[in-house]
């Protein structure tokens, strides 16, 4: 069974406020399967439908036609870990870091309290449990966002997890995501950062401009366990060239 | 930074001092009839005397203000939630609410007098009416203006509609709600003072002002006006203080 299965999905919106607004095709016959334990990157131009695809996987929107399943079930019946772009206020500013994690669990009890405590330790953010998001750097906020997502699911949807971060914060978040490539976690990642996407992902999906179709599917033949130093491997450079070549076609 | 802070804090006092000096000079130069434009000194003397001679009036207005703000806020808040929650209610009643907001509250005084009788109940009812009318608008607008990203995140966490309303929409709407609260409080005070000037009121600052004008006690009239301004300023400051504590994330 695939972790995520997208079969022949099409979607269109109507622009403007009136019902007879101009229809715009956003996704056109997109099919994609994500295996358990796989990290898949999605690259495409702005407005091509990447976020729409995410919303369908999350069960927040229905495809116009086609089908989306997660672990063989309807997406709305499965909870997935969603990490939005950090600039879009992923963490609620009225909650402390810990309260943001508390909000993510269904029930607050001794068990979930221990789970949250372990997660805070695992992500190295113990010092910041009582801090509010506006008191944290972009990297810390993103780590907390990822920690929250992994509280309740091994299937993660990451929307540009490294965008807007400075070099140091990017390295910290990237390292955490590399550590999560342990076969237990499955991830689909939207990224404009091609270099990081290649380092983090097993496959890269390239979408065309609207209406988005799959232009290319590129396997990234790098070792399963990766570090920042994997960038220095010739295979990495080769993969980078292949992706750029596909983008430029 | 400390010097900057002291300078900034001193500025309002500097302005007040300048105004008092200018006021005194204007009186001294008899720019206006000195009987109608007294010096600030007798005005300030009367101001402090008010707390001794008219403490019943002051307490009466403060009590009515507290009741009206509490009642108006509670009712306005509930109406705002209903307007947000049920689109058909919003579409149906929104024009009517805009219609009533356009009518000066004091023009409704005779009508409220018929319903609630002479005295404090009418004053309070009218003040509650205006407060609720304005706050409901801000509550519903604030809730409708919640960011899609915040709600989307809550939906991915499989939160119930109630959780999303309470923990996300309401929290995001708080800055707008507090603005509404300040507006509603100011209008509540205005309506209360004005209706206290009408026939039938036994106690209140408004009644005190009318009595002072009838007896040509001009310094007391000015002192009463200063007192109303001070009450409004303190009420507003209290709300701003509460807002800074509750909405600690705003602007950050």
mmCIF file of C-alpha atoms in Angstrom, chain B residues 27 29 34 37 44 60 65 74 86 91 97 109 125 140 152 166 173 183 191 203 206 214 242:
data_model
loop_
_atom_site.group_PDB
_atom_site.id
_atom_site.type_symbol
_atom_site.label_atom_id
_atom_site.label_comp_id
_atom_site.label_asym_id
_atom_site.label_seq_id
_atom_site.Cartn_x
_atom_site.Cartn_y
_atom_site.Cartn_z
ATOM 1 C CA UNK B 27 -8.243 84.519 30.521
ATOM 2 C CA UNK B 29 -5.929 88.980 28.306
ATOM 3 C CA UNK B 34 -13.857 86.170 31.648
ATOM 4 C CA UNK B 37 -13.958 81.638 30.259
ATOM 5 C CA UNK B 44 -9.057 73.221 39.251
ATOM 6 C CA UNK B 60 -23.689 57.198 40.497
ATOM 7 C CA UNK B 65 -20.937 53.217 33.503
ATOM 8 C CA UNK B 74 -21.558 40.961 26.947
ATOM 9 C CA UNK B 86 -24.678 32.247 10.979
ATOM 10 C CA UNK B 91 -27.180 38.920 5.769
ATOM 11 C CA UNK B 97 -27.915 47.134 12.552
ATOM 12 C CA UNK B 109 -34.196 58.546 24.640
ATOM 13 C CA UNK B 125 -30.475 50.706 28.883
ATOM 14 C CA UNK B 140 -18.220 39.922 13.814
ATOM 15 C CA UNK B 152 -6.022 25.892 7.766
ATOM 16 C CA UNK B 166 -12.253 29.797 20.552
ATOM 17 C CA UNK B 173 -9.846 38.839 16.341
ATOM 18 C CA UNK B 183 -15.108 52.864 20.824
ATOM 19 C CA UNK B 191 -24.692 58.592 26.050
ATOM 20 C CA UNK B 203 -27.831 61.673 40.402
ATOM 21 C CA UNK B 206 -24.573 64.928 33.634
ATOM 22 C CA UNK B 214 -28.616 76.619 35.451
ATOM 23 C CA UNK B 242 -5.669 45.105 29.390
#
